[in-house]
Coordinates of C-alpha atoms and ligand atoms in Angstrom, one line a residue:
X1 CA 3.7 14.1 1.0
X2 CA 5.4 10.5 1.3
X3 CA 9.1 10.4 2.3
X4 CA 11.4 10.1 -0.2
X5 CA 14.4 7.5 -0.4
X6 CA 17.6 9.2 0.9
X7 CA 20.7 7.6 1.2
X8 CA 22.0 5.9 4.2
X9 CA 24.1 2.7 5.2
X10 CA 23.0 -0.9 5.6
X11 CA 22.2 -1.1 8.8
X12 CA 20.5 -4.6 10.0
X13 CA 18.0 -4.5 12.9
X14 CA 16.2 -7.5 13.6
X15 CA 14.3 -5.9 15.7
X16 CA 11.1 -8.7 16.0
X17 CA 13.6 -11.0 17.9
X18 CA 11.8 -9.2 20.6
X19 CA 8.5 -9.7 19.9
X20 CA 9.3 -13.7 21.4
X21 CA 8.9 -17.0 19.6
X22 CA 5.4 -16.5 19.1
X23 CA 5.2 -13.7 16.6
X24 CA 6.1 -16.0 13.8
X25 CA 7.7 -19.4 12.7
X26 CA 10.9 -19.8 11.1
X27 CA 10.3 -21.4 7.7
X28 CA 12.4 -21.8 4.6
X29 CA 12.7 -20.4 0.7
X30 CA 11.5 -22.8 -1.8
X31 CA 14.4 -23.8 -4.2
X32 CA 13.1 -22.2 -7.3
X33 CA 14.5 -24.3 -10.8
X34 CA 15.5 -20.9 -12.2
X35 CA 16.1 -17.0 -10.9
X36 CA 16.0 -14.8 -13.8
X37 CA 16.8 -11.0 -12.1
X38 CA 13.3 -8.9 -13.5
X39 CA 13.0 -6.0 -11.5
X40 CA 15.6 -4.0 -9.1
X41 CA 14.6 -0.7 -7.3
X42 CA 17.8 1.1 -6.8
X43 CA 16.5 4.4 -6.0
X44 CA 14.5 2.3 -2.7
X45 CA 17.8 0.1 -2.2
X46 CA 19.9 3.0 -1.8
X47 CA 17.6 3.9 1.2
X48 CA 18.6 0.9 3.1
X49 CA 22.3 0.4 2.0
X50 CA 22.1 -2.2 -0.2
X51 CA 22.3 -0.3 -3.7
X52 CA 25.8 -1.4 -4.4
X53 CA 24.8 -5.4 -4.8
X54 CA 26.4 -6.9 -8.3
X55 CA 23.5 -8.3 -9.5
X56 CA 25.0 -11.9 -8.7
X57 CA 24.6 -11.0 -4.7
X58 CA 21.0 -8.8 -5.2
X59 CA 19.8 -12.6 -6.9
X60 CA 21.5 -14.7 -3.7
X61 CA 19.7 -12.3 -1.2
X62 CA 16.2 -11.8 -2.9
X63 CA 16.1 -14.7 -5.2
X64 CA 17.7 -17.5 -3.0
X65 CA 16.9 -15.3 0.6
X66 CA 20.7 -16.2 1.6
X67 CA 20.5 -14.1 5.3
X68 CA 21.6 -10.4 4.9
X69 CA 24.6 -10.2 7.1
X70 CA 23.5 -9.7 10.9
X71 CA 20.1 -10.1 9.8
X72 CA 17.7 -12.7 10.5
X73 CA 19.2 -15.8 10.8
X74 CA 15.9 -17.4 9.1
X75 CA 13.0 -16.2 7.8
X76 CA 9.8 -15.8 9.6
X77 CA 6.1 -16.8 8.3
X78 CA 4.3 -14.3 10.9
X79 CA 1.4 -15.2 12.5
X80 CA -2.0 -13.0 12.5
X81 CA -5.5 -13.7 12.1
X82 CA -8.2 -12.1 10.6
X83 CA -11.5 -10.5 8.8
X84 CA -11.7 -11.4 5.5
X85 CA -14.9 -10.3 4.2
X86 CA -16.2 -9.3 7.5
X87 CA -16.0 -12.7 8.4
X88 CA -13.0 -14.1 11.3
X89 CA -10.7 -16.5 10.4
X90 CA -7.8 -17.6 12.8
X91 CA -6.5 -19.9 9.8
X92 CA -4.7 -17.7 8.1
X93 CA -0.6 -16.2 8.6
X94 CA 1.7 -15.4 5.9
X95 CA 1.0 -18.7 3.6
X96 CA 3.1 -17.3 0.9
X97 CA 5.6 -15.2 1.9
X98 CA 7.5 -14.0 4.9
X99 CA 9.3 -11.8 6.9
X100 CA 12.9 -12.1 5.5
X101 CA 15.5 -8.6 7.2
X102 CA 14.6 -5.6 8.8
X103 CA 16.9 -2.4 8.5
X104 CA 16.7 1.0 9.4
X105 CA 16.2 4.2 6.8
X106 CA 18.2 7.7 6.7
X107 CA 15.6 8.7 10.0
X108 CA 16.4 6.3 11.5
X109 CA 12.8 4.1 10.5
X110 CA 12.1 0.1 11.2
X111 CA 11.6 -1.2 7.5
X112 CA 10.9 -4.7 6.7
X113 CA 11.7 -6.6 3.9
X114 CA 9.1 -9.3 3.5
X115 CA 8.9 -11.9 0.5
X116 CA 5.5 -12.8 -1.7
X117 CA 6.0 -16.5 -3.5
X118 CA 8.6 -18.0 -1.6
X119 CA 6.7 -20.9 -0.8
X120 CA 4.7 -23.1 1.7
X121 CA 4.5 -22.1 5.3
X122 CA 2.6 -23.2 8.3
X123 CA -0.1 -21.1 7.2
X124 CA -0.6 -22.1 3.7
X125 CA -3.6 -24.0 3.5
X126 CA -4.5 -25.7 0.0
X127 CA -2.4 -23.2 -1.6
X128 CA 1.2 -23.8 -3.3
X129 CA 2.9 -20.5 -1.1
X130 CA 3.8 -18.7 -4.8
X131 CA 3.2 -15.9 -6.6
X132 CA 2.4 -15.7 -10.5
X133 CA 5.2 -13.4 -12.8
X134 CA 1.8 -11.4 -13.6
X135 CA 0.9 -10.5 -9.8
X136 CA 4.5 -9.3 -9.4
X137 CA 4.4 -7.5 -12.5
X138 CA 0.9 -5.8 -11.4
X139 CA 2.8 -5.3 -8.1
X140 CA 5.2 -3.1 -9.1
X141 CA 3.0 -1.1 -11.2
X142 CA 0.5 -0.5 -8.2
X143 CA 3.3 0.4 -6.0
X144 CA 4.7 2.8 -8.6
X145 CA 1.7 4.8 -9.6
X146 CA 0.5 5.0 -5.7
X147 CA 4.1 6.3 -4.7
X148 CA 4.1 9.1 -7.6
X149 CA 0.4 10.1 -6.7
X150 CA 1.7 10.9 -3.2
X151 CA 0.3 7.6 -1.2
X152 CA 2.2 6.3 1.5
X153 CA 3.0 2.1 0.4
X154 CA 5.4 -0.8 0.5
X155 CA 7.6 -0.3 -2.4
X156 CA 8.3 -3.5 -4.7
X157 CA 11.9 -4.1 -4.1
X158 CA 12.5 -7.0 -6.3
X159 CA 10.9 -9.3 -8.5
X160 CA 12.3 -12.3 -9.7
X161 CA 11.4 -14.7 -12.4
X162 CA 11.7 -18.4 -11.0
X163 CA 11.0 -20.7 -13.9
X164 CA 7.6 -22.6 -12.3
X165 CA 4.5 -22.9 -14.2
X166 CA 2.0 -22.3 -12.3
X167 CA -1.5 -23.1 -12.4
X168 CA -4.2 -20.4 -11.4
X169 CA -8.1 -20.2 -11.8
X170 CA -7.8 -16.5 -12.6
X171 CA -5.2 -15.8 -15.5
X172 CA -4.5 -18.1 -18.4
X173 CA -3.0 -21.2 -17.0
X174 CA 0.1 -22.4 -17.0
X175 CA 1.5 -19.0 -16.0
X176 CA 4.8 -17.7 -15.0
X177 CA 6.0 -17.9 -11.7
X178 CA 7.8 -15.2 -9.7
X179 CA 8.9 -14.0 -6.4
X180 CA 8.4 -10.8 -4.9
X181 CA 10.3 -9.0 -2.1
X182 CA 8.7 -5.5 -0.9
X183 CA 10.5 -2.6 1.6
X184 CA 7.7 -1.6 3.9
X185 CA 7.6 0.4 7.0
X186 CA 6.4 -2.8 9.2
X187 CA 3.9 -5.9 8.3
X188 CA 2.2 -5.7 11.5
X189 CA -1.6 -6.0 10.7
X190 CA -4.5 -5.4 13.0
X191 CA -4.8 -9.3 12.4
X192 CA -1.7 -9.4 14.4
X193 CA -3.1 -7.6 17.6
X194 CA -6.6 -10.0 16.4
X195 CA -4.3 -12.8 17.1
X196 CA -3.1 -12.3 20.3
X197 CA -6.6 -11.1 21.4
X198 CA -8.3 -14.4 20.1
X199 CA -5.4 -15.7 22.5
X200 CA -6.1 -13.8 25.4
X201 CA -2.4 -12.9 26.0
X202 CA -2.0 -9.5 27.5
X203 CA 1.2 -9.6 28.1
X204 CA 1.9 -10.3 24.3
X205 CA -0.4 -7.3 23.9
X206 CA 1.3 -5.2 25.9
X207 CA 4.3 -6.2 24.2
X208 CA 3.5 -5.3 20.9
X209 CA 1.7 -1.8 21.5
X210 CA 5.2 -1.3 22.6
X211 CA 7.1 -2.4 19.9
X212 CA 4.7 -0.7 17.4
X213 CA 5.0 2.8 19.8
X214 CA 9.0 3.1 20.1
X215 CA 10.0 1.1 16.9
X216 CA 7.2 2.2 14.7
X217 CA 5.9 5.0 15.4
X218 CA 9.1 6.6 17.1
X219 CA 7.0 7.8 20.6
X220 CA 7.8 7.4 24.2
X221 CA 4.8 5.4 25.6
X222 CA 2.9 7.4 28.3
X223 CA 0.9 6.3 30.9
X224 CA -1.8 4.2 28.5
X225 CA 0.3 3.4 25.7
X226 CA -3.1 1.3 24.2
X227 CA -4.8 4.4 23.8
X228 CA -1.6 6.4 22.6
X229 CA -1.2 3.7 19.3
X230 CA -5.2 4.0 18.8
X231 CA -5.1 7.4 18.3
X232 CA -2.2 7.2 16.4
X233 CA -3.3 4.6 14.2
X234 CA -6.5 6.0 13.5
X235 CA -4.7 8.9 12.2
X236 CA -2.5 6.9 9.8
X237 CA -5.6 4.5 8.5
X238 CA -7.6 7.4 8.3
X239 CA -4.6 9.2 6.2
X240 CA -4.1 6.2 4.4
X241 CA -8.0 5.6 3.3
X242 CA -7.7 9.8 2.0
X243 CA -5.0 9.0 0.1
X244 CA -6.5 6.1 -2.0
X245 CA -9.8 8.1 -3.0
X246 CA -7.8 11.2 -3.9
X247 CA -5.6 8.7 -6.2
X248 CA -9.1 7.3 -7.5
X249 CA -7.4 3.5 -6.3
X250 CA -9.5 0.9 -5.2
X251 CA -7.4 -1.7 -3.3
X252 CA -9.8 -4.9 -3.9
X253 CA -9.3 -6.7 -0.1
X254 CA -9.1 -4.2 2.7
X255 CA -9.3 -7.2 5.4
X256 CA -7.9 -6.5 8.2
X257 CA -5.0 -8.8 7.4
X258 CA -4.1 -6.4 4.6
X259 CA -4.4 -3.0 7.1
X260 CA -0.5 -2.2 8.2
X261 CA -0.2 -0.9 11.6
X262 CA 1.9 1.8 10.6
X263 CA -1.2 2.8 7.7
X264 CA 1.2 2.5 4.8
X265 CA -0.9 0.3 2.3
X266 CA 0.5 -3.0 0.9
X267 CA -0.7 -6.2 -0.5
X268 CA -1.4 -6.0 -3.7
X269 CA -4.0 -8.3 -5.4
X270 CA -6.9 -7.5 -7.4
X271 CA -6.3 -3.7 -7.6
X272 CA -7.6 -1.2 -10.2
X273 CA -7.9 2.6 -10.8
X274 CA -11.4 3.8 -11.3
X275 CA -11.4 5.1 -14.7
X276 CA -14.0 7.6 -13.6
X277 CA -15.6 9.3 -9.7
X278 CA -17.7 6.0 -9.5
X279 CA -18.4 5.1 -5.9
X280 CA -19.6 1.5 -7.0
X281 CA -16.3 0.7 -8.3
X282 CA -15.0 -2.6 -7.4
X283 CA -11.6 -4.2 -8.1
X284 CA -11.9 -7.6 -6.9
X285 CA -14.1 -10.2 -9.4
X286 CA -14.9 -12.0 -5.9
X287 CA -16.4 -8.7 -4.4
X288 CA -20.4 -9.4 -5.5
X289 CA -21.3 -7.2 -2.8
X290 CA -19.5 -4.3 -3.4
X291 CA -17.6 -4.1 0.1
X292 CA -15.0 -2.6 -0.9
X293 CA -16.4 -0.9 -3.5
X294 CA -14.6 2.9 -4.4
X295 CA -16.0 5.2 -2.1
X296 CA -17.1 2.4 0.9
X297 CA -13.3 2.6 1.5
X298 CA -13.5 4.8 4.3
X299 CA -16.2 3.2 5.6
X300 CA -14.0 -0.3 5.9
X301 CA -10.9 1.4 7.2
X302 CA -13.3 2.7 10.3
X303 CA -14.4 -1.1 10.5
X304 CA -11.4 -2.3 11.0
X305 CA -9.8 0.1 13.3
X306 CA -12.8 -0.9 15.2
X307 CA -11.6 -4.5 15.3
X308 CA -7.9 -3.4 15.9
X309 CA -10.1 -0.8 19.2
X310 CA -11.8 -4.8 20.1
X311 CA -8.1 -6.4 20.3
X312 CA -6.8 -3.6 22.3
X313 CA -9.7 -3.7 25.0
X314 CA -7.8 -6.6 26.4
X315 CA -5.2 -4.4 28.1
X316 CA -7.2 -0.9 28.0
X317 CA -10.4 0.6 28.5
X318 CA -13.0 1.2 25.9
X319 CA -13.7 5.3 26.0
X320 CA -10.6 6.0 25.2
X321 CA -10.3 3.6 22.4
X322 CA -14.0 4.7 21.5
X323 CA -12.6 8.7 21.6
X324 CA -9.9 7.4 19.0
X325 CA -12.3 5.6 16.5
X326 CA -14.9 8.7 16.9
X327 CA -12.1 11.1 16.0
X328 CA -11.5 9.0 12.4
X329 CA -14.4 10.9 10.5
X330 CA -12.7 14.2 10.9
X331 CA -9.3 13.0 10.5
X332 CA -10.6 11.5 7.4
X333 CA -12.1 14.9 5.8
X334 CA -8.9 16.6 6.6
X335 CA -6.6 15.0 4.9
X336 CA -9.3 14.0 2.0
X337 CA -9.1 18.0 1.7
X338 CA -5.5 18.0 2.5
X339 CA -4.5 15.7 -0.9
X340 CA -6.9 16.7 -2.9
X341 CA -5.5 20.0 -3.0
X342 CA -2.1 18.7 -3.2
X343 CA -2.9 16.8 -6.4
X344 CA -4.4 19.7 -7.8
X345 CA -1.8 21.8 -7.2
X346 CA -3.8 24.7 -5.4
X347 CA -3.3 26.8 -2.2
X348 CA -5.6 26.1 0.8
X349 CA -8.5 28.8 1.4
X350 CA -9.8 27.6 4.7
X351 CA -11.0 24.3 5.5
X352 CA -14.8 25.0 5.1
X353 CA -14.4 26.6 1.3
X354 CA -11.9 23.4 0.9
X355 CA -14.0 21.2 2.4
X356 CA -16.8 22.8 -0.3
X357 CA -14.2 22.9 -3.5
X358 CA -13.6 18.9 -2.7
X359 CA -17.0 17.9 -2.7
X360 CA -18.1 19.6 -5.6
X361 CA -15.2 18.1 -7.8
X362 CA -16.6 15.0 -6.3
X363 CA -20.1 15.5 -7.3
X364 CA -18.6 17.1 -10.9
X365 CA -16.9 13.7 -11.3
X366 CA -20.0 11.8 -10.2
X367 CA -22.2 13.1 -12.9
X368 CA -19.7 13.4 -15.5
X369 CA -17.6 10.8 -17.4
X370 CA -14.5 13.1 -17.0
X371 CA -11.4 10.6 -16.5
X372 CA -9.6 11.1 -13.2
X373 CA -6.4 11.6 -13.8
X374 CA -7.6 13.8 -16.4
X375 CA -9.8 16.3 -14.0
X376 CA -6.5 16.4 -11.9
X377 CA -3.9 17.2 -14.4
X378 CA -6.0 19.2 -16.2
X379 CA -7.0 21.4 -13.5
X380 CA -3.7 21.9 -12.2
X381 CA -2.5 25.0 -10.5
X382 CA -6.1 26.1 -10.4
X383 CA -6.6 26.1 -14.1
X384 CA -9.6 25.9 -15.9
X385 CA -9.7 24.2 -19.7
X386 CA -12.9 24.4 -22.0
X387 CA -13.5 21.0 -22.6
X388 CA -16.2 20.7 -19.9
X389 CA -19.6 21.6 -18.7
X390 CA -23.0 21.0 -17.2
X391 CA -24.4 22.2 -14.4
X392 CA -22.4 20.5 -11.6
X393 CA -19.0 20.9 -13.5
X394 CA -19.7 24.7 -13.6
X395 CA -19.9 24.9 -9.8
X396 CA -17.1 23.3 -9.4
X397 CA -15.1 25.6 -11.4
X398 CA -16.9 28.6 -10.0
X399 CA -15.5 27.7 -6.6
X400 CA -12.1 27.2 -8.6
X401 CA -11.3 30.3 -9.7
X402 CA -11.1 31.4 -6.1
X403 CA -7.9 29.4 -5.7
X404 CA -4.2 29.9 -6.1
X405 CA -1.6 27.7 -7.7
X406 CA 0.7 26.1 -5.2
X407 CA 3.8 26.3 -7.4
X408 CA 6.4 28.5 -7.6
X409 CA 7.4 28.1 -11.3
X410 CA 4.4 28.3 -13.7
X411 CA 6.2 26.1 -16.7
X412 CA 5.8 23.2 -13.7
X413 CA 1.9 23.7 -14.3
X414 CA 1.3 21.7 -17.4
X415 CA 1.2 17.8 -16.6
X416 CA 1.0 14.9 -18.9
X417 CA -1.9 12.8 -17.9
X418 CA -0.6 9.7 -16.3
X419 CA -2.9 6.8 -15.7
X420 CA -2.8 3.6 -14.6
X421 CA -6.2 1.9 -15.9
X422 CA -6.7 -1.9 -16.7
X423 CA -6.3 -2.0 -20.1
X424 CA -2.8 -0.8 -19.9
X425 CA -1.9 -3.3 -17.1
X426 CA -3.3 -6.1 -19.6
X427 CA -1.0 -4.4 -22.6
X428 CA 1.8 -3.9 -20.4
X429 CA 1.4 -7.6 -19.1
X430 CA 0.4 -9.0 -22.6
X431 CA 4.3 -7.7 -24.1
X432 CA 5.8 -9.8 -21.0
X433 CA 3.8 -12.9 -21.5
X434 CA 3.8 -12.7 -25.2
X435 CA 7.1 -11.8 -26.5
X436 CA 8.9 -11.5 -23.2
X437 CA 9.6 -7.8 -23.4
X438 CA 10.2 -5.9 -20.8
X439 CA 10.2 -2.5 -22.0
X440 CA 7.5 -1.4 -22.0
X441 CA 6.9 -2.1 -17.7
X442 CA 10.3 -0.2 -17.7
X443 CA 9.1 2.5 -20.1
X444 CA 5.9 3.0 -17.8
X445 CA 7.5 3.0 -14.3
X446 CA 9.9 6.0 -15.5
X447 CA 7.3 7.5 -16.6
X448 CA 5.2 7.0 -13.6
X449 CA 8.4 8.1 -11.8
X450 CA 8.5 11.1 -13.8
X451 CA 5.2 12.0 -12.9
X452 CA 5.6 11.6 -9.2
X453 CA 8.8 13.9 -9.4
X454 CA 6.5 16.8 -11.0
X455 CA 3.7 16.4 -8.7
X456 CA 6.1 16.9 -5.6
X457 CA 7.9 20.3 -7.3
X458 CA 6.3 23.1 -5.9
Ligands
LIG501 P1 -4.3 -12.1 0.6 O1 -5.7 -12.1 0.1 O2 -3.2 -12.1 -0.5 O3 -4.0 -11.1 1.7 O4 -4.1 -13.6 1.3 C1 -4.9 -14.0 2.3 C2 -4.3 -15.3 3.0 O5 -4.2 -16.3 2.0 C3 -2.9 -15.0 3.5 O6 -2.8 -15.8 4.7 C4 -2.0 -15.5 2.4 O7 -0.8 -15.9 2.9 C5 -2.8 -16.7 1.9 N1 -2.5 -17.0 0.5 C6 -2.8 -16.3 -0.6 N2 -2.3 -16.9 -1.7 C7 -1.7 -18.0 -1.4 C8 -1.0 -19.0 -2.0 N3 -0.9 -19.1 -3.4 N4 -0.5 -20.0 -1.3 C9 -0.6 -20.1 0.0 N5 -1.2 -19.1 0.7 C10 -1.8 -18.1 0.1
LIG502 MG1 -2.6 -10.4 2.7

């Protein structure tokens, strides 16, 4: 499913140099009164070389954002605009973060590190550019549980504790203050192609479908190299949309500020697993209307590929873009089918009597309260457990029993349920806030890493 970190050297490639002066602005780190080290991913550092940092230097780079050597000489707040609720807004651009190295990965992959609470930018409005200790701890636990489940993301690199108190109208006030740096494979956003659009810039445009193609997306751009990234993005965003119903995630903001190019999902805010196959679902408090709602995810990725199909009409025709975007409902359905069996653990029998086992779980899950991280590990390796019924529950099964485990080694079968839901974020948080222990987070990404490890055997 989602690469795994392997090995390789540091190797620096500052690759949005050639992008021009436009794609961002070079800003500066806050100075934080305090950096307290919280959270280091080795097993992602190795991936990019920089594993073997005392903890002294890992602080300097990611707490302080000292330049990597042959990096980025200084960071960059990128520009991009944006839909935010279906509505535009060209006043937006990273306004709490920024784009701090890029390296390369064992294949050879352009990965970013960019930076969440380092502070005002150009682009920061009314707000004060940081990020609280709880939205980097929530962070890391989003990132975690989406990795294991198979979902391509940014991974949370680091996350350190900088001594502000900050003041928030949506957690307990004053909080703790933290800053966040995540690995991910790019953090160009449709809003980024919106941007240069809304400036009417083709040659920028031009520009940037070819950095995305060769630096990205590792192709040779052919003869309409617009066309090429639609139908390659459509594929990713409509892989990437898949991927969060089959983990039952609802991301809380899918503007198209928050949609990576590449279709690797990052941005973590106001996340949550649904506890159950509710459609209505919603993660974000600010979300009356149910937008992004559960199953109305699909649905917003196709929006906003259309917007990223709008921006690109400035260098390209529209039937080819159109083709692209008509293509996303099927893309969609296959990989839906594709994970789905994957996180059950079962054998593919065709893509119609998939197509048919899928939605019956769905509509099993739908008219049952049957947790969902239960159904999966339950049902594991095509088993079937006695716990239970109805009339929709038994179809599903029925259409079951036709199917094969995918693994090799039966013992590999049985899985420990592991869930994410909001209670234990609040438990996990409430330790940290209110006796400053850290064990549990640490106890629940191994275990979450655990679980990703078994998911993958086969
Ligand atoms: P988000 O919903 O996190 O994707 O953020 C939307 C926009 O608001 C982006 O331009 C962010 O950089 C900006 N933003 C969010 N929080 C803050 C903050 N505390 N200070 C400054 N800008 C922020
Ligand atoms: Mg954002």
């Amino acid at each position: 499913m989602n690469l795994q970190p392997s090995p390789a050297p540091y190797l620096a490639d500052p690759k949005i140099a050639s992008l021009g002066a436009q794609i961002g602005d070079p800003v500066r780190a806050a100075s934080f009164p305090k950096a307290v080290l919280r959270f280091r991913n080795d097993r992602w550092a190795a991936s990019v070389g920089l594993d073997d940092l005392s903890d002294t230097q890992w602080i300097d780079h990611f707490g302080r954002f000292t330049p990597l050597p042959g990096n980025l000489p200084e960071p960059l707040a990128l520009r991009y605009h944006g839909h935010q609720f279906r509505v535009y807004n060209p006043n937006i651009g990273d306004g709490r973060g920024f784009l701090f190295a890029q390296l390369r990965d064992h294949e050879h992959r352009l990965l970013d590190l960019g930076t969440k609470g380092t502070g005002t930018t150009p682009y920061s409005r009314d707000g004060d550019g940081k990020l609280t200790l709880k939205g980097a701890v929530r962070e890391i636990l989003a990132t975690e549980m989406l990795e294991a489940l198979g979902v391509e993301t940014s991974k949370t690199f680091s996350v350190v504790e900088t001594g502000e108190e900050l003041w928030r109208g949506d957690e307990p006030s004053p909080t703790r203050s933290a800053v966040l740096v995540r690995l991910s494979h790019s953090h160009i956003r449709i809003g980024t192609f919106q941007r240069i659009a809304f400036e009417d810039d083709a040659e920028r445009m031009s520009a940037l479908v070819h950095y995305v193609l060769t630096n990205l997306y590792g192709a040779t751009p052919e003869e309409n190299p617009a066309a090429q990234l639609m139908q390659l993005a459509v594929g990713r965003i409509a892989d990437q949309a898949a991927a969060f119903m089959v983990a039952g995630f609802v991301h809380g903001v899918l503007n198209t500020d928050n949609i990576n190019i590449t279709g690797e999902s990052f941005d973590y805010g106001p996340w949550r697993f649904n506890p159950t196959w509710n459609p209505h679902f919603t993660a974000a408090y600010f979300d009356q209307n149910g937008l992004y709602a559960f199953a109305r995810q699909p649905e917003a990725m196709h929006w906003n590929l259309a917007q990223l199909a709008i921006s690109l009409r400035l260098i390209c025709d529209s039937a080819p873009l159109v083709e692209a975007l008509e293509s996303y409902g099927a893309r969609f359905q296959a990989a839906l089918v594709r994970r789905f069996l994957w996180r059950l653990g079962v054998k593919t029998n065709g893509f119609d009597a998939d197509r048919a086992l899928v939605e019956a779980a769905e509509k099993a899950m739908i008219h049952s309260d049957i947790p969902i991280a239960e159904f999966f590990a339950q049902h594991r390796g095509g088993r079937i457990p006695n716990h239970w019924s109805g009339e929709h529950y038994a179809s599903f099964t029925a259409l079951l029993e036709g199917y094969q485990s995918n693994m090799t080694d039966d013992a590999d079968v049985s899985l420990p349920t592991c869930s994410m839901l909001i209670d234990e974020v609040e438990t996990i948080w409430a330790a940290i806030a209110e006796r400053n222990d850290w064990t549990p987070l640490h106890d629940k990404v191994n275990a979450i890493r655990q679980h990703g490890r078994a998911l993958r055997q086969r």
